[in-house]
Amino acid sequence: MKINASQIIKVIEFWQNTLRGDKLYPRSIVEAIDLKTREIVDIIGPRRSGKSSVLKLLIKHLNLKDNSLYINFEDPYFIEHDHPSIIEEIISVYKEYFNPGLCYLFFDEIQVISQWERTIRKLRDSSQFKIFVTGSSSKLLSSEIASLLTGRHLSYQLLPLSFGEYLQFKGVGILNKKDIILKEKLLLKLFSEYLSKGGFPEVVLTDNLELPGQYFRDIIQKDIVMRYEVREKGILEKMAIYLISNATKTTSIESLKKTFNISYKLASTYLDYLKEVFLLFEIPQFSYSLKKQQKGFKKIYAVDCGLANAVSFRFSEDKGRMLEICVFLHLLQMGQELYYYKTGNNLEIDFLVKDFNERKIPIQVTWEFESKKTKGRELSSLISTMDELKLREGIILTYDDEDSISIDNKFINIKPVYKWLLEREGRND
């Protein structure tokens, strides 16, 4: 295909202009990214979670002017120009018409370009450029691509806003522990909004509650149906809604097969698609036997409470499940090893977290802890788990209850989720 320099110039000019026009809000991932590495930096996450803004924040953070190229490959131009050579053609045009000293490349939604990884590896190996890419598919890190880029890339995952980021978007600063105490009522009010609306940046900024439903439809259509030429779109969408509606519960491929009257292979494939585009996540049941762990039912979580509320009218009625999703997403973002746990007498705790020191931390999430019934149920599950795993410390997270309990040489910390989140995000040092 013959290169059309004039069209490419217009595409480059359009996306370079967006660097000057957009208002940007802080994202904590920017501080985590290694900007000195020679390797490719890839940022993956769901559609509309703010990956484009993160690239622009990086450009601003690096104080780059005319020696960086930013392109979003979801530009309509790339519908027909998605061949891998287009990447080198864009670079060639930029160097000829904009700045020959180009040395930073920022490529948004790179998965749009077929076989992009070979070109990106070639560019990296030339040692001429520092390269940042984003994608809305975990396939960006598939075994095939990871093999091709072995030792040549660093990966980061971006989810919708954390509660700390939500506060920043709302103009509320939390500097220390005193701030959390003095602003307790405001923080609880904003946390309640956060649980309901979720953390997609545009939803937070505009209060447009129609957007999460649109994001869901776009992810299904653009990231799955079109990419994989799915014929049974109706079944795929129903399965997605069913799983989101049942988030925080266990599921299996066999149960999905029966529920939707489809083959085991198709149920497995569709679930993989939904996980691949970050609509859903799953965690296994903890067991010292890897075989049992792999065979056990998985617990499913949605990517965002606002999206879950948008596609499932009944979901918001169960506030405890919204709270559990919020805790899960934070633990996921922290990169910790996550499981749920079932005791020998069939009691369950929501999370068993392995921290970076291999220490196991049991966490139970409940909306309230004051009633006798709730207290008995949650304590029984947690203490049984601690007995079986020989653990001395556990956590119960609630909406706004706070306490601590010592039982049989075991210590249980009871804390509101919003305080726990802010502490773990390092905003009260």
Short mmCIF file of C-alpha atoms in Angstrom, two decimals:
data_model
loop_
_atom_site.label_atom_id
_atom_site.label_comp_id
_atom_site.label_asym_id
_atom_site.label_seq_id
_atom_site.Cartn_x
_atom_site.Cartn_y
_atom_site.Cartn_z
CA MET A 1 0.00 0.00 0.00
CA LYS A 2 1.44 3.34 -1.07
CA ILE A 3 2.19 5.79 1.72
CA ASN A 4 0.02 8.91 1.76
CA ALA A 5 2.17 11.47 3.57
CA SER A 6 -0.48 14.20 3.59
CA GLN A 7 -3.02 11.99 5.39
CA ILE A 8 -0.45 10.83 7.92
CA ILE A 9 0.62 14.44 8.58
CA LYS A 10 -3.01 15.30 9.42
CA VAL A 11 -3.31 12.31 11.75
CA ILE A 12 -0.07 13.20 13.53
CA GLU A 13 -1.04 16.86 13.82
CA PHE A 14 -4.45 15.98 15.29
CA TRP A 15 -3.06 13.73 18.01
CA GLN A 16 -0.13 16.04 18.82
CA ASN A 17 -2.66 18.85 19.34
CA THR A 18 -4.53 16.77 21.94
CA LEU A 19 -1.41 16.94 24.10
CA ARG A 20 -1.94 20.66 24.51
CA GLY A 21 -5.71 20.72 24.92
CA ASP A 22 -6.57 18.08 27.50
CA LYS A 23 -6.90 18.84 31.20
CA LEU A 24 -5.05 16.11 33.07
CA TYR A 25 -5.62 14.72 36.56
CA PRO A 26 -2.99 12.83 38.61
CA ARG A 27 -2.85 9.03 38.42
CA SER A 28 -0.75 7.07 40.89
CA ILE A 29 0.54 4.68 38.19
CA VAL A 30 2.70 7.50 36.77
CA GLU A 31 4.91 7.44 39.87
CA ALA A 32 5.23 3.66 39.66
CA ILE A 33 6.43 3.50 36.05
CA ASP A 34 10.16 3.12 35.52
CA LEU A 35 10.99 5.98 33.17
CA LYS A 36 14.71 5.23 33.04
CA THR A 37 14.44 1.71 31.65
CA ARG A 38 15.54 1.06 28.08
CA GLU A 39 12.75 -1.51 27.71
CA ILE A 40 9.33 -1.04 26.18
CA VAL A 41 6.75 0.10 28.75
CA ASP A 42 3.28 -1.32 28.18
CA ILE A 43 0.17 -0.23 30.06
CA ILE A 44 -2.89 -2.46 29.81
CA GLY A 45 -6.39 -2.08 31.20
CA PRO A 46 -10.06 -1.79 30.30
CA ARG A 47 -11.35 0.64 27.71
CA ARG A 48 -11.92 4.17 29.09
CA SER A 49 -9.88 3.59 32.26
CA GLY A 50 -7.55 6.49 31.44
CA LYS A 51 -4.65 4.93 29.55
CA SER A 52 -4.51 7.80 27.04
CA SER A 53 -4.34 10.33 29.87
CA VAL A 54 -1.55 8.34 31.52
CA LEU A 55 0.54 8.54 28.34
CA LYS A 56 -0.05 12.30 28.24
CA LEU A 57 0.87 12.59 31.92
CA LEU A 58 4.11 10.74 31.17
CA ILE A 59 4.88 13.15 28.32
CA LYS A 60 4.27 16.06 30.70
CA HIS A 61 6.25 14.40 33.51
CA LEU A 62 9.22 13.86 31.19
CA ASN A 63 8.91 17.48 30.06
CA LEU A 64 8.96 16.48 26.40
CA LYS A 65 8.38 19.06 23.69
CA ASP A 66 9.00 18.38 20.02
CA ASN A 67 10.94 15.12 20.21
CA SER A 68 7.98 12.86 21.10
CA LEU A 69 5.26 11.31 18.95
CA TYR A 70 1.82 10.48 20.37
CA ILE A 71 -0.68 8.48 18.28
CA ASN A 72 -3.97 6.83 19.23
CA PHE A 73 -4.47 3.93 16.83
CA GLU A 74 -8.24 3.99 17.32
CA ASP A 75 -8.20 6.95 14.92
CA PRO A 76 -10.52 6.11 11.96
CA TYR A 77 -7.51 6.34 9.62
CA PHE A 78 -6.24 3.02 10.95
CA ILE A 79 -9.39 1.07 10.12
CA GLU A 80 -7.99 0.57 6.63
CA HIS A 81 -4.33 1.21 7.48
CA ASP A 82 -3.71 -1.39 10.17
CA HIS A 83 -0.70 -3.10 8.59
CA PRO A 84 2.47 -3.22 10.77
CA SER A 85 4.50 -1.10 8.32
CA ILE A 86 2.23 1.88 9.08
CA ILE A 87 4.10 2.36 12.37
CA GLU A 88 7.42 2.91 10.60
CA GLU A 89 5.74 5.06 7.97
CA ILE A 90 4.34 7.36 10.68
CA ILE A 91 7.79 7.66 12.24
CA SER A 92 9.34 8.44 8.85
CA VAL A 93 6.77 11.17 8.13
CA TYR A 94 7.17 12.67 11.60
CA LYS A 95 10.96 12.87 11.22
CA GLU A 96 10.67 14.46 7.78
CA TYR A 97 7.90 16.98 8.46
CA PHE A 98 7.96 17.61 12.22
CA ASN A 99 11.28 16.85 13.92
CA PRO A 100 14.18 14.64 12.77
CA GLY A 101 15.30 14.34 16.40
CA LEU A 102 12.38 12.10 17.40
CA CYS A 103 13.31 9.80 20.29
CA TYR A 104 10.12 9.11 22.33
CA LEU A 105 7.19 7.05 20.98
CA PHE A 106 3.79 6.91 22.72
CA PHE A 107 1.42 4.50 20.98
CA ASP A 108 -2.13 4.22 22.32
CA GLU A 109 -4.29 1.10 21.74
CA ILE A 110 -1.46 -0.59 19.85
CA GLN A 111 -3.43 -3.85 19.46
CA VAL A 112 -5.41 -2.24 16.61
CA ILE A 113 -2.38 -2.69 14.37
CA SER A 114 -1.93 -6.27 13.18
CA GLN A 115 1.41 -7.89 14.08
CA TRP A 116 2.47 -4.69 15.85
CA GLU A 117 4.82 -6.56 18.19
CA ARG A 118 7.45 -7.37 15.55
CA THR A 119 7.73 -3.74 14.49
CA ILE A 120 7.84 -2.50 18.08
CA ARG A 121 10.57 -5.00 18.92
CA LYS A 122 12.53 -3.90 15.85
CA LEU A 123 12.23 -0.25 16.93
CA ARG A 124 13.29 -1.10 20.46
CA ASP A 125 16.30 -3.10 19.27
CA SER A 126 17.42 -0.17 17.12
CA SER A 127 18.08 1.73 20.40
CA GLN A 128 16.82 4.93 18.74
CA PHE A 129 13.60 5.28 20.72
CA LYS A 130 12.09 5.07 24.20
CA ILE A 131 8.75 3.33 23.61
CA PHE A 132 5.47 3.40 25.56
CA VAL A 133 2.41 1.45 24.39
CA THR A 134 -1.10 0.86 25.77
CA GLY A 135 -3.74 -1.73 25.01
CA SER A 136 -7.26 -2.72 26.07
CA SER A 137 -6.56 -6.42 25.92
CA SER A 138 -4.54 -8.71 28.13
CA LYS A 139 -3.57 -10.42 24.84
CA LEU A 140 -1.00 -7.65 24.72
CA LEU A 141 0.81 -9.88 27.19
CA SER A 142 -0.11 -13.24 25.69
CA SER A 143 2.53 -15.96 25.80
CA GLU A 144 3.32 -15.47 22.11
CA ILE A 145 3.87 -11.72 22.44
CA ALA A 146 5.65 -12.02 25.76
CA SER A 147 8.00 -14.54 24.16
CA LEU A 148 8.71 -12.17 21.29
CA LEU A 149 9.39 -9.30 23.70
CA THR A 150 11.17 -11.35 26.38
CA GLY A 151 13.41 -9.13 28.46
CA ARG A 152 12.36 -6.15 26.38
CA HIS A 153 9.28 -4.83 28.15
CA LEU A 154 7.91 -3.78 31.53
CA SER A 155 4.17 -4.21 32.10
CA TYR A 156 1.75 -2.14 34.18
CA GLN A 157 -1.99 -2.59 34.68
CA LEU A 158 -4.34 0.40 34.88
CA LEU A 159 -7.81 0.02 36.38
CA PRO A 160 -10.53 2.66 36.91
CA LEU A 161 -9.82 5.23 39.62
CA SER A 162 -8.89 4.13 43.11
CA PHE A 163 -10.71 5.92 45.93
CA GLY A 164 -7.67 8.13 46.53
CA GLU A 165 -7.64 9.12 42.85
CA TYR A 166 -11.42 9.67 42.97
CA LEU A 167 -10.89 12.20 45.77
CA GLN A 168 -8.26 14.01 43.71
CA PHE A 169 -10.64 14.19 40.74
CA LYS A 170 -13.20 15.71 43.14
CA GLY A 171 -10.67 18.25 44.43
CA VAL A 172 -10.44 16.76 47.93
CA GLY A 173 -6.93 16.52 49.34
CA ILE A 174 -5.95 14.07 52.08
CA LEU A 175 -2.49 14.81 53.45
CA ASN A 176 -2.33 12.89 56.72
CA LYS A 177 -4.23 10.93 59.38
CA LYS A 178 -5.63 14.11 60.87
CA ASP A 179 -7.27 14.95 57.54
CA ILE A 180 -9.06 11.61 57.51
CA ILE A 181 -10.50 12.29 60.97
CA LEU A 182 -11.48 15.91 60.29
CA LYS A 183 -13.06 15.09 56.92
CA GLU A 184 -14.70 11.86 58.02
CA LYS A 185 -18.29 12.81 57.07
CA LEU A 186 -17.23 14.17 53.68
CA LEU A 187 -15.09 11.11 52.97
CA LEU A 188 -17.91 8.73 53.86
CA LYS A 189 -20.29 10.66 51.59
CA LEU A 190 -17.82 10.59 48.70
CA PHE A 191 -17.06 6.92 49.31
CA SER A 192 -20.76 6.12 49.04
CA GLU A 193 -20.84 7.97 45.70
CA TYR A 194 -17.72 6.12 44.59
CA LEU A 195 -19.35 2.75 45.30
CA SER A 196 -22.40 3.74 43.28
CA LYS A 197 -20.81 5.54 40.31
CA GLY A 198 -17.56 3.62 40.10
CA GLY A 199 -14.20 4.96 39.00
CA PHE A 200 -14.22 5.42 35.24
CA PRO A 201 -12.64 8.89 34.88
CA GLU A 202 -15.17 10.42 32.49
CA VAL A 203 -18.08 9.23 34.64
CA VAL A 204 -16.49 10.83 37.71
CA LEU A 205 -15.86 14.13 35.90
CA THR A 206 -19.25 14.42 34.18
CA ASP A 207 -21.61 12.50 36.51
CA ASN A 208 -23.02 10.95 33.33
CA LEU A 209 -24.37 7.63 34.60
CA GLU A 210 -25.24 6.51 31.07
CA LEU A 211 -21.57 6.09 30.25
CA PRO A 212 -20.82 2.82 32.12
CA GLY A 213 -23.56 1.04 30.17
CA GLN A 214 -22.12 2.43 26.94
CA TYR A 215 -18.63 1.28 27.94
CA PHE A 216 -20.00 -2.20 28.53
CA ARG A 217 -21.60 -2.31 25.07
CA ASP A 218 -18.44 -0.92 23.43
CA ILE A 219 -16.22 -3.49 25.13
CA ILE A 220 -18.50 -6.33 24.03
CA GLN A 221 -18.82 -5.05 20.46
CA LYS A 222 -15.42 -3.53 19.69
CA ASP A 223 -13.07 -5.55 21.87
CA ILE A 224 -14.68 -8.97 21.52
CA VAL A 225 -17.33 -9.33 18.79
CA MET A 226 -15.42 -7.45 16.10
CA ARG A 227 -11.97 -8.70 17.06
CA TYR A 228 -12.94 -12.36 17.24
CA GLU A 229 -15.86 -12.34 14.78
CA VAL A 230 -18.22 -13.72 17.44
CA ARG A 231 -21.43 -15.04 15.92
CA GLU A 232 -23.42 -15.59 19.10
CA LYS A 233 -23.27 -11.99 20.33
CA GLY A 234 -26.55 -12.37 22.22
CA ILE A 235 -25.25 -15.31 24.29
CA LEU A 236 -21.94 -13.54 24.94
CA GLU A 237 -23.72 -10.42 26.19
CA LYS A 238 -26.14 -12.40 28.35
CA MET A 239 -23.27 -14.34 29.87
CA ALA A 240 -21.41 -11.10 30.62
CA ILE A 241 -24.48 -9.57 32.31
CA TYR A 242 -25.13 -12.79 34.24
CA LEU A 243 -21.55 -12.96 35.54
CA ILE A 244 -21.42 -9.26 36.43
CA SER A 245 -24.78 -9.62 38.22
CA ASN A 246 -23.31 -12.52 40.18
CA ALA A 247 -19.97 -10.86 40.90
CA THR A 248 -18.34 -11.98 44.19
CA LYS A 249 -19.93 -15.44 43.78
CA THR A 250 -18.29 -18.65 42.62
CA THR A 251 -18.80 -20.08 39.15
CA SER A 252 -17.53 -22.82 36.87
CA ILE A 253 -17.40 -23.50 33.14
CA GLU A 254 -19.77 -26.44 33.68
CA SER A 255 -22.40 -24.23 35.34
CA LEU A 256 -22.13 -21.65 32.53
CA LYS A 257 -22.51 -24.43 29.97
CA LYS A 258 -25.78 -25.54 31.61
CA THR A 259 -27.12 -22.04 32.23
CA PHE A 260 -26.73 -20.95 28.60
CA ASN A 261 -27.19 -24.35 26.96
CA ILE A 262 -23.91 -24.13 25.05
CA SER A 263 -20.85 -26.33 24.70
CA TYR A 264 -18.19 -26.47 27.38
CA LYS A 265 -15.66 -25.12 24.87
CA LEU A 266 -17.82 -22.11 23.94
CA ALA A 267 -18.53 -21.29 27.60
CA SER A 268 -14.80 -21.44 28.33
CA THR A 269 -13.94 -19.32 25.28
CA TYR A 270 -16.48 -16.60 26.10
CA LEU A 271 -15.33 -16.42 29.72
CA ASP A 272 -11.74 -16.06 28.50
CA TYR A 273 -12.79 -13.20 26.21
CA LEU A 274 -14.53 -11.37 29.09
CA LYS A 275 -11.43 -11.71 31.27
CA GLU A 276 -9.12 -10.76 28.44
CA VAL A 277 -10.80 -7.35 27.96
CA PHE A 278 -10.87 -6.72 31.74
CA LEU A 279 -14.65 -6.83 32.16
CA LEU A 280 -14.21 -9.67 34.64
CA PHE A 281 -11.53 -11.08 36.92
CA GLU A 282 -11.43 -14.32 38.87
CA ILE A 283 -9.60 -15.65 41.90
CA PRO A 284 -9.09 -19.30 42.87
CA GLN A 285 -9.85 -21.09 46.11
CA PHE A 286 -6.73 -21.43 48.23
CA SER A 287 -5.30 -24.90 48.69
CA TYR A 288 -1.84 -26.24 49.39
CA SER A 289 -2.61 -28.72 46.60
CA LEU A 290 -2.14 -27.01 43.23
CA LYS A 291 -4.36 -29.65 41.60
CA LYS A 292 -7.25 -28.91 43.98
CA GLN A 293 -6.72 -25.20 43.52
CA GLN A 294 -6.96 -25.47 39.74
CA LYS A 295 -10.07 -27.69 39.88
CA GLY A 296 -11.93 -25.57 42.44
CA PHE A 297 -14.63 -23.05 41.57
CA LYS A 298 -13.42 -19.51 40.88
CA LYS A 299 -14.87 -16.33 42.37
CA ILE A 300 -15.79 -13.71 39.78
CA TYR A 301 -15.37 -9.94 40.15
CA ALA A 302 -16.46 -7.06 37.94
CA VAL A 303 -14.04 -4.33 36.86
CA ASP A 304 -16.10 -1.48 38.33
CA CYS A 305 -19.08 -1.02 40.67
CA GLY A 306 -20.60 1.68 38.45
CA LEU A 307 -20.50 -0.63 35.44
CA ALA A 308 -21.99 -3.46 37.51
CA ASN A 309 -24.81 -1.16 38.62
CA ALA A 310 -25.41 -0.06 35.02
CA VAL A 311 -25.83 -3.54 33.53
CA SER A 312 -27.52 -5.25 36.49
CA PHE A 313 -30.42 -3.40 38.13
CA ARG A 314 -30.40 -5.71 41.15
CA PHE A 315 -26.70 -5.43 41.89
CA SER A 316 -26.83 -2.13 43.81
CA GLU A 317 -29.33 -3.65 46.26
CA ASP A 318 -26.55 -5.73 47.80
CA LYS A 319 -24.20 -3.10 49.18
CA GLY A 320 -21.92 -5.67 50.77
CA ARG A 321 -21.02 -7.06 47.35
CA MET A 322 -20.21 -3.57 46.08
CA LEU A 323 -17.90 -3.14 49.06
CA GLU A 324 -16.23 -6.49 48.31
CA ILE A 325 -15.60 -5.55 44.66
CA CYS A 326 -14.04 -2.29 45.83
CA VAL A 327 -11.66 -4.18 48.13
CA PHE A 328 -10.84 -6.73 45.42
CA LEU A 329 -9.94 -4.06 42.85
CA HIS A 330 -7.59 -2.39 45.30
CA LEU A 331 -5.85 -5.68 46.14
CA LEU A 332 -5.59 -6.46 42.43
CA GLN A 333 -4.04 -3.08 41.70
CA MET A 334 -1.51 -3.65 44.47
CA GLY A 335 -0.36 -6.76 42.60
CA GLN A 336 -0.79 -9.11 45.54
CA GLU A 337 -1.52 -12.83 45.28
CA LEU A 338 -5.24 -13.34 45.91
CA TYR A 339 -7.43 -16.31 46.87
CA TYR A 340 -10.67 -16.98 48.66
CA TYR A 341 -10.72 -19.64 51.37
CA LYS A 342 -13.12 -22.37 52.49
CA THR A 343 -12.65 -24.02 55.84
CA GLY A 344 -13.05 -27.70 56.59
CA ASN A 345 -16.55 -27.02 57.98
CA ASN A 346 -17.50 -25.11 54.77
CA LEU A 347 -17.20 -21.57 56.10
CA GLU A 348 -15.82 -19.02 53.63
CA ILE A 349 -13.74 -15.87 53.84
CA ASP A 350 -13.64 -13.37 51.02
CA PHE A 351 -9.89 -12.98 50.58
CA LEU A 352 -6.72 -14.72 51.59
CA VAL A 353 -3.93 -12.36 50.59
CA LYS A 354 -0.32 -13.37 50.21
CA ASP A 355 1.77 -10.25 50.68
CA PHE A 356 5.22 -9.69 49.25
CA ASN A 357 6.79 -11.34 52.32
CA GLU A 358 4.72 -14.51 51.73
CA ARG A 359 2.67 -13.66 54.82
CA LYS A 360 -0.98 -14.79 54.61
CA ILE A 361 -3.62 -12.23 55.60
CA PRO A 362 -7.30 -13.27 55.85
CA ILE A 363 -9.78 -10.51 54.99
CA GLN A 364 -13.54 -10.57 55.43
CA VAL A 365 -15.77 -7.85 53.95
CA THR A 366 -19.20 -7.01 55.35
CA TRP A 367 -21.40 -3.93 55.15
CA GLU A 368 -21.89 -3.71 58.92
CA PHE A 369 -20.50 -5.51 61.93
CA GLU A 370 -22.66 -4.33 64.81
CA SER A 371 -25.57 -6.77 64.67
CA LYS A 372 -25.23 -9.97 66.70
CA LYS A 373 -26.02 -12.17 63.69
CA THR A 374 -23.42 -10.53 61.44
CA LYS A 375 -20.75 -10.46 64.14
CA GLY A 376 -21.18 -14.16 64.88
CA ARG A 377 -21.10 -15.17 61.20
CA GLU A 378 -18.07 -13.10 60.20
CA LEU A 379 -16.04 -13.97 63.29
CA SER A 380 -16.75 -17.69 62.92
CA SER A 381 -15.49 -17.72 59.34
CA LEU A 382 -12.41 -15.66 60.12
CA ILE A 383 -11.40 -17.49 63.30
CA SER A 384 -11.89 -20.92 61.70
CA THR A 385 -9.64 -19.82 58.84
CA MET A 386 -7.02 -18.46 61.23
CA ASP A 387 -7.10 -21.72 63.22
CA GLU A 388 -6.68 -23.91 60.14
CA LEU A 389 -3.89 -21.82 58.63
CA LYS A 390 -2.27 -21.02 62.01
CA LEU A 391 -2.58 -17.25 61.57
CA ARG A 392 -2.63 -14.72 64.37
CA GLU A 393 -3.96 -11.61 62.57
CA GLY A 394 -7.07 -11.01 60.48
CA ILE A 395 -9.01 -8.08 59.06
CA ILE A 396 -12.73 -7.34 58.82
CA LEU A 397 -13.59 -4.45 56.50
CA THR A 398 -16.92 -2.63 56.81
CA TYR A 399 -18.70 0.44 55.52
CA ASP A 400 -18.17 2.55 58.64
CA ASP A 401 -17.70 0.31 61.72
CA GLU A 402 -14.35 0.41 63.49
CA ASP A 403 -13.02 -1.71 66.35
CA SER A 404 -10.42 -4.32 67.31
CA ILE A 405 -10.92 -7.72 68.90
CA SER A 406 -8.58 -10.14 70.65
CA ILE A 407 -9.73 -13.76 70.88
CA ASP A 408 -7.62 -16.73 71.94
CA ASN A 409 -4.34 -14.97 71.16
CA LYS A 410 -5.67 -13.81 67.80
CA PHE A 411 -5.99 -10.15 66.82
CA ILE A 412 -8.74 -8.94 64.46
CA ASN A 413 -8.70 -5.39 63.15
CA ILE A 414 -12.11 -3.99 62.10
CA LYS A 415 -11.89 -0.95 59.88
CA PRO A 416 -14.02 1.08 57.42
CA VAL A 417 -13.02 0.31 53.83
CA TYR A 418 -12.48 3.98 52.93
CA LYS A 419 -9.93 4.43 55.75
CA TRP A 420 -8.20 1.16 54.87
CA LEU A 421 -7.96 2.23 51.22
CA LEU A 422 -6.52 5.66 51.99
CA GLU A 423 -3.98 4.21 54.39
CA ARG A 424 -2.82 1.62 51.86
CA GLU A 425 -2.59 4.20 49.12
CA GLY A 426 -0.06 6.05 51.28
CA ARG A 427 -2.08 9.24 51.56
CA ASN A 428 -1.87 9.52 55.32
CA ASP A 429 1.86 9.08 55.88
#
